[in-house]
Each structure stands twice: as C-alpha cells, then as structure tokens.
PDB file of C-alpha atoms in Angstrom:
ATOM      1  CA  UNK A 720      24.308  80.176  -3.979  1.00 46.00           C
ATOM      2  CA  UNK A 721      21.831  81.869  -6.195  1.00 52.00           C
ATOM      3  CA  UNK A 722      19.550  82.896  -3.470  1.00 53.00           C
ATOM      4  CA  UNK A 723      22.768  83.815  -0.868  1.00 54.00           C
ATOM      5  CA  UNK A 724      23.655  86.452  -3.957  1.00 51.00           C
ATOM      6  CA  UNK A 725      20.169  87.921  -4.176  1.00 45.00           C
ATOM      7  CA  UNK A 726      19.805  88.386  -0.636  1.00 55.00           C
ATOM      8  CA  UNK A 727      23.179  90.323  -0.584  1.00 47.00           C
ATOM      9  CA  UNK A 728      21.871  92.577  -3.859  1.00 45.00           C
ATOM     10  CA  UNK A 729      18.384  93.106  -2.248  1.00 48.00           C
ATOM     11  CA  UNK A 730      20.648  94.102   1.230  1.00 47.00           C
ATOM     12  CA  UNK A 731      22.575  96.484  -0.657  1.00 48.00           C
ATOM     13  CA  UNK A 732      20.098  97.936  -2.270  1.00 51.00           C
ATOM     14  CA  UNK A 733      18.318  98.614   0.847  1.00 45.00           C
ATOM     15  CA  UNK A 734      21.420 100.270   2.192  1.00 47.00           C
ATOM     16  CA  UNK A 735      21.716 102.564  -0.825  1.00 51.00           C
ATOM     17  CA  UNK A 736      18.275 103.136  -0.553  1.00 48.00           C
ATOM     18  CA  UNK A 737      18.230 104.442   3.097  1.00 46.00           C
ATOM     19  CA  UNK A 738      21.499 106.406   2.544  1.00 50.00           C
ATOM     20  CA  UNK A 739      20.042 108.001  -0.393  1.00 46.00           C
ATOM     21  CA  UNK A 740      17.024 109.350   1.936  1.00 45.00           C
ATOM     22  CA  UNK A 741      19.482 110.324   4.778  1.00 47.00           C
ATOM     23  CA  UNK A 742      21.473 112.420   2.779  1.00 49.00           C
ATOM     24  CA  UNK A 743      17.969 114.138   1.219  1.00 44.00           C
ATOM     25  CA  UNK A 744      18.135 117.785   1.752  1.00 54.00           C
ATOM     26  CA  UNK A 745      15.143 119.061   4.178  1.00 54.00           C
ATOM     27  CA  UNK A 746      11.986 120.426   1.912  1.00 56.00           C
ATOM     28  CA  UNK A 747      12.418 123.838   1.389  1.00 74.00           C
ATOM     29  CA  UNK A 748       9.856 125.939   3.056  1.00 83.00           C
ATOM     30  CA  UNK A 749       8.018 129.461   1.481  1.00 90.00           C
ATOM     31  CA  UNK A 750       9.670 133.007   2.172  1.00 89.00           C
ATOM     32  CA  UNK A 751       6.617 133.476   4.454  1.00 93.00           C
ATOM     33  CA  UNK A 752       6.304 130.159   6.320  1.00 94.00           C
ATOM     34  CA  UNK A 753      10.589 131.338   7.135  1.00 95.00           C
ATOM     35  CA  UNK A 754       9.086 135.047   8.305  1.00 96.00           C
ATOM     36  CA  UNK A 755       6.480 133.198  10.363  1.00 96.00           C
ATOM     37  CA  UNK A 756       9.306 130.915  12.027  1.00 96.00           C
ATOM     38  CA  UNK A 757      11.484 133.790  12.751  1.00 97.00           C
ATOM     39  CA  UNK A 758       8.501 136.246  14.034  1.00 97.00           C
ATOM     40  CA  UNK A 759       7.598 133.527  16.829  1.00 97.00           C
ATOM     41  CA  UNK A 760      11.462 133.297  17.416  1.00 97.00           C
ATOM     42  CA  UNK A 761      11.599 137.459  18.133  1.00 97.00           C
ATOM     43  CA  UNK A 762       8.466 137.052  19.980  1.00 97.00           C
ATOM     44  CA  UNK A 763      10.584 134.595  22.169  1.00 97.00           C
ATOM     45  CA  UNK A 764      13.598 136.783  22.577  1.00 97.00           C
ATOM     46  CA  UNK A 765      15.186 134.003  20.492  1.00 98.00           C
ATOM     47  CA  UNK A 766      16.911 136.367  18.499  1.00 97.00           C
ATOM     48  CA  UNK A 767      19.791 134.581  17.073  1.00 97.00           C
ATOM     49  CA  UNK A 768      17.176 132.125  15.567  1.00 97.00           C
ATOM     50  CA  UNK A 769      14.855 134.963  14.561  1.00 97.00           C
ATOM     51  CA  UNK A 770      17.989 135.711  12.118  1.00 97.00           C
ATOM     52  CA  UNK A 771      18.688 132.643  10.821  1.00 97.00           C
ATOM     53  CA  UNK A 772      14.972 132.275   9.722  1.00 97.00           C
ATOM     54  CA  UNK A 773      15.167 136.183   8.440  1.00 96.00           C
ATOM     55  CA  UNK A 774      17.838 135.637   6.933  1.00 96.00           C
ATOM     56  CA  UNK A 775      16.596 132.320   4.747  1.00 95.00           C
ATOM     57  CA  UNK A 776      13.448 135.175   3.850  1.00 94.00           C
ATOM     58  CA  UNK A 777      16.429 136.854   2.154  1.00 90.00           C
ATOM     59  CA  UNK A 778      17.944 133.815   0.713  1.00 89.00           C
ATOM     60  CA  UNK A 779      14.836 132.638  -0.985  1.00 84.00           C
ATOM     61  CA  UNK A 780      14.732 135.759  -3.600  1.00 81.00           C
ATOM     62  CA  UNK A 781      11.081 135.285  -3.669  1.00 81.00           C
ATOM     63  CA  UNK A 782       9.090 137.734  -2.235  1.00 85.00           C
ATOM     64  CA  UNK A 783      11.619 141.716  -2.496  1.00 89.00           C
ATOM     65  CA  UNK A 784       8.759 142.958   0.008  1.00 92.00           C
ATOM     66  CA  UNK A 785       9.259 140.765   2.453  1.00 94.00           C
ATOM     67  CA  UNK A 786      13.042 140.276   1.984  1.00 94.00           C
ATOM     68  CA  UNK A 787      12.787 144.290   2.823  1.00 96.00           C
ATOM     69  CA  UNK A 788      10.840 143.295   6.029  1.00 96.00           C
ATOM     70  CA  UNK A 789      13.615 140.684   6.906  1.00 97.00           C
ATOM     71  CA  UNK A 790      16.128 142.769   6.624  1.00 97.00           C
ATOM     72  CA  UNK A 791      15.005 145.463   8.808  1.00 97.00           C
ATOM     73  CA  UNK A 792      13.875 142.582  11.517  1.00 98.00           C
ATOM     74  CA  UNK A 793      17.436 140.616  11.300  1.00 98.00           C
ATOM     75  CA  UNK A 794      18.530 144.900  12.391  1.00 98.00           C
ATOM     76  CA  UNK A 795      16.183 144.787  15.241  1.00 98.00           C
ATOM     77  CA  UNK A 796      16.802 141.171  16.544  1.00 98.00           C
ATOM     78  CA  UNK A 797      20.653 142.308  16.560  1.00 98.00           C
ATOM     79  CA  UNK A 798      19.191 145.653  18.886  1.00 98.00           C
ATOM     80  CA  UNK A 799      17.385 143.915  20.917  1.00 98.00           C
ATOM     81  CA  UNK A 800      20.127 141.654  21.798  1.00 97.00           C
ATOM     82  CA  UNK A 801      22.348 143.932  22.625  1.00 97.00           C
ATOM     83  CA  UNK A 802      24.955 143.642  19.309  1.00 98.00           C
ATOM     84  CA  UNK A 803      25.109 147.337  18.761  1.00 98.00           C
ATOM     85  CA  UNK A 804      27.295 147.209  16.530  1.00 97.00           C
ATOM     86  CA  UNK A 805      26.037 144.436  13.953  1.00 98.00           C
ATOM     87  CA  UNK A 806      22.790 146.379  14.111  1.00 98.00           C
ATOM     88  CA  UNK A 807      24.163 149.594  13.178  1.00 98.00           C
ATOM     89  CA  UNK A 808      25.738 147.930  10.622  1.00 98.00           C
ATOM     90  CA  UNK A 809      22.134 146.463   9.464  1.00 98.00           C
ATOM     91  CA  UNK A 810      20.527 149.885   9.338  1.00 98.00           C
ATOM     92  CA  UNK A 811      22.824 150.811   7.734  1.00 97.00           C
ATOM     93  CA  UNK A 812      22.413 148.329   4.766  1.00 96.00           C
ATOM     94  CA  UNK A 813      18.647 148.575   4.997  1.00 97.00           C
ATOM     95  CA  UNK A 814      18.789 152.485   4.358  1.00 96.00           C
ATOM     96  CA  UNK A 815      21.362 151.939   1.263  1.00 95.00           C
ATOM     97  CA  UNK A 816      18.909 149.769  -0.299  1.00 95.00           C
ATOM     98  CA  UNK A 817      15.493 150.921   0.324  1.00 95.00           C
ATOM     99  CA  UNK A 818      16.203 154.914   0.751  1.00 94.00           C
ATOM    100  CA  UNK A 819      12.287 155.370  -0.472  1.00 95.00           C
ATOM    101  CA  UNK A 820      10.851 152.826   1.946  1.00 96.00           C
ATOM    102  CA  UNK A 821       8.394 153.774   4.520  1.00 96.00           C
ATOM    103  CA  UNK A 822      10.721 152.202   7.148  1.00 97.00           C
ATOM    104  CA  UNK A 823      13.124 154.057   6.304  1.00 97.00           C
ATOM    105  CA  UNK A 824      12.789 157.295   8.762  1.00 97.00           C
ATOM    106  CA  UNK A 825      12.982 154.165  11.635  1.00 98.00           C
ATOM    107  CA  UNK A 826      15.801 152.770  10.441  1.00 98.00           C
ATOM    108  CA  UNK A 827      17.622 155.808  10.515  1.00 98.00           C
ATOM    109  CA  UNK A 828      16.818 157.068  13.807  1.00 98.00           C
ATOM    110  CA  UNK A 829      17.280 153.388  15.172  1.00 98.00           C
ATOM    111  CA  UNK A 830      21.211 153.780  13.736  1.00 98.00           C
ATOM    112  CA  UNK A 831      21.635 156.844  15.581  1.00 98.00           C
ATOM    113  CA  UNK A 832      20.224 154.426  19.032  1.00 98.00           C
ATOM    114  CA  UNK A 833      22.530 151.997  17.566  1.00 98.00           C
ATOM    115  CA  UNK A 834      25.383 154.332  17.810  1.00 98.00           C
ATOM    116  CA  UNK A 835      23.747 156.168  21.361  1.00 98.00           C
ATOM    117  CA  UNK A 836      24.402 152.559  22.904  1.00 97.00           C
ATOM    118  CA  UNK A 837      27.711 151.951  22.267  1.00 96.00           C
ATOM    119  CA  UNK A 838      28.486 155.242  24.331  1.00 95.00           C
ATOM    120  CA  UNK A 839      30.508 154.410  26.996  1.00 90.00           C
ATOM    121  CA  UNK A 840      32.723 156.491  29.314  1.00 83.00           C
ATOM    122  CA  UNK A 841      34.214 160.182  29.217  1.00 83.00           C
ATOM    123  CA  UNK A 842      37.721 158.830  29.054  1.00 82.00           C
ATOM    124  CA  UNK A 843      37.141 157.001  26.510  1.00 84.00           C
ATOM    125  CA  UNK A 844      37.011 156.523  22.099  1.00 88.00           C
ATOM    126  CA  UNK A 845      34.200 159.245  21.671  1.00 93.00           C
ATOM    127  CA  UNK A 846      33.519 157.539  17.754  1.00 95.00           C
ATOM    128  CA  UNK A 847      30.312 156.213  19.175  1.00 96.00           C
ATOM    129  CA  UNK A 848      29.189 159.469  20.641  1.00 96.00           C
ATOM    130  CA  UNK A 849      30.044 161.334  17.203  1.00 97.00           C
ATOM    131  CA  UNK A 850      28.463 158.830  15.060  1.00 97.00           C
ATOM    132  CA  UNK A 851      25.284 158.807  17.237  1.00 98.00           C
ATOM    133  CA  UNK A 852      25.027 163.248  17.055  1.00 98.00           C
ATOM    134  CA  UNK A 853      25.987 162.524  13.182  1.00 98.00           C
ATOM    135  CA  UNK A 854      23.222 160.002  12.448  1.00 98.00           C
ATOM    136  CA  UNK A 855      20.510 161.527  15.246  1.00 98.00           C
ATOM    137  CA  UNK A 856      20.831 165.348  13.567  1.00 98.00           C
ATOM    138  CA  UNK A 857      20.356 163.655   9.989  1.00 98.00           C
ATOM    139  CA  UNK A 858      17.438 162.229  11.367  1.00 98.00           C
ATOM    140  CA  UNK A 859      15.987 165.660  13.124  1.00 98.00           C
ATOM    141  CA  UNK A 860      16.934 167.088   9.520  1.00 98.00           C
ATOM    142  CA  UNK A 861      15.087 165.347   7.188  1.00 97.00           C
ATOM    143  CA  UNK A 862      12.487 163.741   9.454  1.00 97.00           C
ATOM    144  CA  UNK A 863      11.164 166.993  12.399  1.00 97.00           C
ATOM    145  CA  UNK A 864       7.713 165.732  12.760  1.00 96.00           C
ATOM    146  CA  UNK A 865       8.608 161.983  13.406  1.00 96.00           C
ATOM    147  CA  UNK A 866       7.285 160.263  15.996  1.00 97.00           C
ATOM    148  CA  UNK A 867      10.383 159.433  16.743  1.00 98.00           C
ATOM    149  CA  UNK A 868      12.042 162.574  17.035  1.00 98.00           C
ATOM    150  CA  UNK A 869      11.409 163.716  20.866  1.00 98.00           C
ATOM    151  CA  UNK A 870      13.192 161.252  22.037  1.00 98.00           C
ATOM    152  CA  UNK A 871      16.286 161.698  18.910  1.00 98.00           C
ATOM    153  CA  UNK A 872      16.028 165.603  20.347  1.00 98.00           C
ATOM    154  CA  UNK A 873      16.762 164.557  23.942  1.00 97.00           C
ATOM    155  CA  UNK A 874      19.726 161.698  23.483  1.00 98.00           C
ATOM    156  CA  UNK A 875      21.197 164.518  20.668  1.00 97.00           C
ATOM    157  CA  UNK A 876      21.022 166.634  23.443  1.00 96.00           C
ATOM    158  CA  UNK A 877      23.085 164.010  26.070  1.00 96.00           C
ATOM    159  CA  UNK A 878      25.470 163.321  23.421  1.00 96.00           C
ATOM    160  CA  UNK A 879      26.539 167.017  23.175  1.00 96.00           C
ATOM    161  CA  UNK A 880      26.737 166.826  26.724  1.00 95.00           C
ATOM    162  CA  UNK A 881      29.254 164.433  26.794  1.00 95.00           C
ATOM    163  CA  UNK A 882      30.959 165.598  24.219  1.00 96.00           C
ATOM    164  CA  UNK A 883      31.713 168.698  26.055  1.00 96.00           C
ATOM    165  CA  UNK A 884      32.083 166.881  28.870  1.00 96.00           C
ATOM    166  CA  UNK A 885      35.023 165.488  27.143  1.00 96.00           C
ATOM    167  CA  UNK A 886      36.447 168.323  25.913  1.00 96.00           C
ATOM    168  CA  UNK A 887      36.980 169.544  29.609  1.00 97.00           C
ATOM    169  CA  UNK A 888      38.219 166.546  30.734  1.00 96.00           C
ATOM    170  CA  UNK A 889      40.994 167.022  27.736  1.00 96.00           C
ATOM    171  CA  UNK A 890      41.411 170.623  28.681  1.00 97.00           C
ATOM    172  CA  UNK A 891      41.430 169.845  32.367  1.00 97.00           C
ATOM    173  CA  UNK A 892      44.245 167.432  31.224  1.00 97.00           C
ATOM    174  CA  UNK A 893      46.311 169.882  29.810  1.00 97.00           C
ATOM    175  CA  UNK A 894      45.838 172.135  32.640  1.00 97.00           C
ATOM    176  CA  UNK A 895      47.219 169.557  35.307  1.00 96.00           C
ATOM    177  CA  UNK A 896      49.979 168.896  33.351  1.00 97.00           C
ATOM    178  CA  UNK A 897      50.896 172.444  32.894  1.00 97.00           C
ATOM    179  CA  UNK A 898      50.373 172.448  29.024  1.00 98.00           C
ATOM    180  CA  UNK A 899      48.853 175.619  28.989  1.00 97.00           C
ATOM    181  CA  UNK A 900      48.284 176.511  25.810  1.00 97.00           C
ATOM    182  CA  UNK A 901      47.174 173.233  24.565  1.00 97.00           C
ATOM    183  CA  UNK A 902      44.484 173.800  27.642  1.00 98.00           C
ATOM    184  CA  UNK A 903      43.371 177.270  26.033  1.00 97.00           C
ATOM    185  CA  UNK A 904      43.348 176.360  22.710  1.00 98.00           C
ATOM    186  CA  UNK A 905      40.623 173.269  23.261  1.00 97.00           C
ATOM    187  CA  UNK A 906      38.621 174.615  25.796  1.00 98.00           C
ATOM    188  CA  UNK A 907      37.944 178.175  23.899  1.00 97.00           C
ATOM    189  CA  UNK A 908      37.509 175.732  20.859  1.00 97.00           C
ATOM    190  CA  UNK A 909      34.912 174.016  23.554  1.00 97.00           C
ATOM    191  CA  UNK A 910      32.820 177.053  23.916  1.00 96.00           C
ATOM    192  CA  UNK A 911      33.042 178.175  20.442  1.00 96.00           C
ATOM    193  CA  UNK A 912      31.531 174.609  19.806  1.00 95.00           C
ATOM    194  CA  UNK A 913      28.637 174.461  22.380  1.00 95.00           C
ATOM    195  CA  UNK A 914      27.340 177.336  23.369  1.00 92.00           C
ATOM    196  CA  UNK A 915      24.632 177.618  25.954  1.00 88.00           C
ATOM    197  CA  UNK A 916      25.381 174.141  27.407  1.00 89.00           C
ATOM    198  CA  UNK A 917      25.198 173.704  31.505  1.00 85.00           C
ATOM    199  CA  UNK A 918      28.934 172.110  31.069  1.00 91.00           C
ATOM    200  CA  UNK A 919      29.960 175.310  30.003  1.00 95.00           C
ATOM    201  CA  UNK A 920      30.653 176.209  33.186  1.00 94.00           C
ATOM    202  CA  UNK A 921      33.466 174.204  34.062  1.00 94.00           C
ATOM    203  CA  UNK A 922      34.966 175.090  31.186  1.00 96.00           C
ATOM    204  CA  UNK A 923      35.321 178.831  31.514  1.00 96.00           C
ATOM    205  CA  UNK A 924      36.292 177.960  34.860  1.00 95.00           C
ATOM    206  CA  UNK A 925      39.028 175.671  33.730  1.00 97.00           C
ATOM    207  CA  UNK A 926      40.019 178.180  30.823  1.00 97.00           C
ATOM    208  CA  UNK A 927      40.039 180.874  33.781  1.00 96.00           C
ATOM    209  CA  UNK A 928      42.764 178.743  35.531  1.00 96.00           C
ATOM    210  CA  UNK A 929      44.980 178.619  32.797  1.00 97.00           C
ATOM    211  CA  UNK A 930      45.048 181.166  31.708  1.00 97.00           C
ATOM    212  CA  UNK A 931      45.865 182.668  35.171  1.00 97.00           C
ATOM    213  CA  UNK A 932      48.853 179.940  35.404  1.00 97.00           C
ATOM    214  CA  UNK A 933      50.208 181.158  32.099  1.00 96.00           C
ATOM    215  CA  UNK A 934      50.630 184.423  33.138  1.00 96.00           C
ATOM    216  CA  UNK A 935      47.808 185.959  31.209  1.00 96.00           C
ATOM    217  CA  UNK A 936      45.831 187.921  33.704  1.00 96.00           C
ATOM    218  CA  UNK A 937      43.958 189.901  31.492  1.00 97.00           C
ATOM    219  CA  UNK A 938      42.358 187.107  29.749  1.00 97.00           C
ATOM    220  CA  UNK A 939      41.786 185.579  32.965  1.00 96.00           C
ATOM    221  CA  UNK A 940      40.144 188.407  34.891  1.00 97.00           C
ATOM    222  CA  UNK A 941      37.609 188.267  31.909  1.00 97.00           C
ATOM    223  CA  UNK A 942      36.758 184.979  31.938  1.00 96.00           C
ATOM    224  CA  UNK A 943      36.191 184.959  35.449  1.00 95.00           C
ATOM    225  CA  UNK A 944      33.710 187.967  34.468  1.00 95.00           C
ATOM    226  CA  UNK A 945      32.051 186.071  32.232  1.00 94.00           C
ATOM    227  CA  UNK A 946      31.678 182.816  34.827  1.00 93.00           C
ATOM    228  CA  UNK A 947      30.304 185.167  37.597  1.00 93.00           C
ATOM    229  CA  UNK A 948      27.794 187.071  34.966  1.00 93.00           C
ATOM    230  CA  UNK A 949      26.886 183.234  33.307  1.00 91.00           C
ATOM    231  CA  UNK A 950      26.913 181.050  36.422  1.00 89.00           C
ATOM    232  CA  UNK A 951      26.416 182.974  39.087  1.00 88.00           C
ATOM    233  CA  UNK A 952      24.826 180.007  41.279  1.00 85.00           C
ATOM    234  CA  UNK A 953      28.127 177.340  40.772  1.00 81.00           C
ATOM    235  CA  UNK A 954      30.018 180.532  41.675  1.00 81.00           C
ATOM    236  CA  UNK A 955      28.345 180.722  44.933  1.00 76.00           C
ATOM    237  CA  UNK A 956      27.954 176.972  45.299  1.00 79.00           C
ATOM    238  CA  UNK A 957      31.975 176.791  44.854  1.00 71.00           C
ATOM    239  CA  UNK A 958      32.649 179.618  47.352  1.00 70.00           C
ATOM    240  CA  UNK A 959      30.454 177.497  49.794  1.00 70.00           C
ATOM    241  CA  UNK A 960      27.775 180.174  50.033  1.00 63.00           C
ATOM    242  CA  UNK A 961      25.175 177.492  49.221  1.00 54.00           C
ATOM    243  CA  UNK A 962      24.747 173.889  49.259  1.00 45.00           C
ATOM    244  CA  UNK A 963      25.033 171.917  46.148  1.00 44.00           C
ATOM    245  CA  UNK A 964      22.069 169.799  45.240  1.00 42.00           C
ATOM    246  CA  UNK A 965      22.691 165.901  44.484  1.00 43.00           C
ATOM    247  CA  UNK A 966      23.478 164.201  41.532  1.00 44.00           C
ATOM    248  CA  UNK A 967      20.915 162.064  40.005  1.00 43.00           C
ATOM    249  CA  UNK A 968      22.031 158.324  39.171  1.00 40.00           C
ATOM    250  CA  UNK A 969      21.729 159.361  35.220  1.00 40.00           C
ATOM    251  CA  UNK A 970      23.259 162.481  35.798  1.00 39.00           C
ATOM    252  CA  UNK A 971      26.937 162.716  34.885  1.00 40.00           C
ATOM    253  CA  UNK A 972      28.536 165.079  37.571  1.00 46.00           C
ATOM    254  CA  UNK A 973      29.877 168.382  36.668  1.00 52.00           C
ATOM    255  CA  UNK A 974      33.670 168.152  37.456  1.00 50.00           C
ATOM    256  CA  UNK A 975      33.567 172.418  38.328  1.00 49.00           C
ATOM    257  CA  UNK A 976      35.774 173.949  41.031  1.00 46.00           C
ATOM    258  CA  UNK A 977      37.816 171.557  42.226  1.00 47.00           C
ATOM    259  CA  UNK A 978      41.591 171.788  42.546  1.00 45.00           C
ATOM    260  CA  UNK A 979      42.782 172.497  38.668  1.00 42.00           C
ATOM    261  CA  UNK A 980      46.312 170.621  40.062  1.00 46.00           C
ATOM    262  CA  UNK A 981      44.803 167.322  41.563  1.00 43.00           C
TER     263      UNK A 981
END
C-alpha cells in the first residue's frame, strides 16, 4: 500500500513537472537577434513575418536606435506588400517621432508614394490623389536636392494631371446635363488652378461649349480665341486636318472634342 501511494506521488509529480515546462514561456531573444529574424524575413518577401519580428524590436524597449530602424522597416514591409494604406499610416508615425532622423526625408517622400498608390480612377474619391500632391510638394519643399526628388517632381506632376483631369470630367458633367453655370464656374476655377497643363485644353474647349449653350456668345467667341491661339494642333487634330497620334498604355487619354451632349 505504501509503495502503490509513492508510485502515484512520484507519477504526479512527474505530471506537474512536465506541465510546468509546457506551459514555460519561449526564451526571450535580443532586440537584434528579432531585427536579424525579420531582415531575412523582408529579404524573403515574407513581409507579414518581417513585422511581427520588427515589431518585437519595438516591444523589447531596448535598443531606441534600432526600435527607430524597426519602425521605418515594419513601413516598408507594409509598401512592399502592397497595404498602402497601413504604410502611409507608418510613415506617418515614424516622421511624428523622429522629425530629426536621417530617415526622415525617405519617409516622407515614401508617404507621398504611399498616397501616389492608392490613386485609382478619374471617377473616383480623389483623397488619395490630394494627399499624395500634399505630402510630395512638402517633400520638394523642404527636401529639393534629394535623391529622391526627380522622381517626387514627375508623380507631383501626374497627380496634377489627374486632378485636372477630374475637374473636366466634373465640368464635362455639368455640361451634359445642361447645368451650365455649375460647368463655368469649375472649369474657369480649373484653369485658374493649373495653368500651363496639356489638359488644359479640353477644358477651354468644354468651357467654350457652355458657355455657347448658355447663351453667352461673347464669352464663348473668346475662349474659342484663346483654344485656337493655345492649342492650335488639337484644333486641327479635331477639325480632322491631321491625324491624332496614339495613346501610350500609361497615358490617360485626353477626353477633347468629342460631342459635349454624349
């Protein structure tokens, strides 16, 4: 009886025992063995693991230069996998709390790619396209001689694009469904706004249009001075005095001279 008791004690002490080491919580590892981890995950395009490790760099307090260096990966792994949004959001953070760090000219312009990204259609919410000219002038502002800033100069320059682009597709709206002056109003707010853009065109020739169906010849007859004087070649192009070259796959087409009713 004696023994049958101390082999039941000795078995549930061995239980306790191995229950006790399953429930141990895994070592924890350094800040820097977690950046290592989530480097070779990035390297792998295993991005949402890249975070988790970046984000334990954060979690361990340790090393603030590193955490820094974590954050502004866990903003990149979210780029490069395509979560715009999240990593705008990150960029965001990172340039909030380390405005003096040397990463932080990067971080801004990759906020206003963030933003450029998200940019979808003509007809559609243009908050991504403002956000991206907001973030990608700031940029051009306080950083001109970036290595960077070519290539912030050329997407500012396709976001203006479409947002003019816009703008006539509004005013062209207006002007199909005979709301005149709302269709003067925004398109002569459209070239006050961006001057010297190719777009242009189609607005003055929009503007032209309704002006003529509101009755207003005078302002018409001068806008249609201006269009011939400005953009002489979709003029002739429109008249069918010359072939029209074809759009690139980039390119977004120019919507100019056809049927203001249709």
């Amino acid at each position: 009886m004696h023994s049958r008791t101390l082999r039941f004690l000795g078995l549930c002490s061995l239980l306790t025992l191995l229950g006790a080491c399953a429930s141990a919580p895994a070592p924890v590892k350094s800040a820097e063995t977690y950046f290592k981890e989530g480097e070779a995950a990035y390297a792998s395009k295993h991005y949402e693991d890249a975070i988790a490790q970046f984000k334990k760099v954060k979690e361990s307090y340790s090393n603030l230069e590193l955490s820094a260096q974590a954050e502004l990966k866990i903003a990149d792994a979210h780029f490069d996998n395509g979560a715009f949004i999240e990593a705008a959001a990150a960029y965001e953070d990172f340039r909030k709390l380390h405005p003096t760090n040397e990463k932080a000219p990067y971080a801004l312009y990759r906020l206003g790619l963030a933003n450029y990204n998200q940019i979808t259609g003509i007809d559609t919410d243009q908050t991504a396209v403002k956000n991206a000219v907001h973030y990608l002038e700031m940029f051009l502002a306080q950083y001109p001689g970036s290595e960077y800033a070519a290539d912030a100069k050329a997407k500012l320059a396709d976001c203006r694009d479409k947002q003019l682009a816009y703008e006539n597709y509004v005013g062209h709206f207006y002007l199909r469904t005979k709301k005149y002056p709302s269709a003067i109003k925004r398109l002569n707010e459209a070239l006050q706004r961006f001057p010297g853009q190719p777009r242009l065109a189609d607005t003055l020739f929009y503007l032209e249009q309704a002006y003529r169906k509101s009755g207003d010849t005078a302002h018409a007859e001068e806008v249609q001075k201006r269009l011939d004087a400005e953009y002489p070649v979709q003029v002739r192009r429109a008249r069918g005095e010359e072939s029209r070259p074809s759009v690139g796959k980039d390119e977004l087409p120019m919507i100019i001279f056809k049927d203001a009713d249709k």
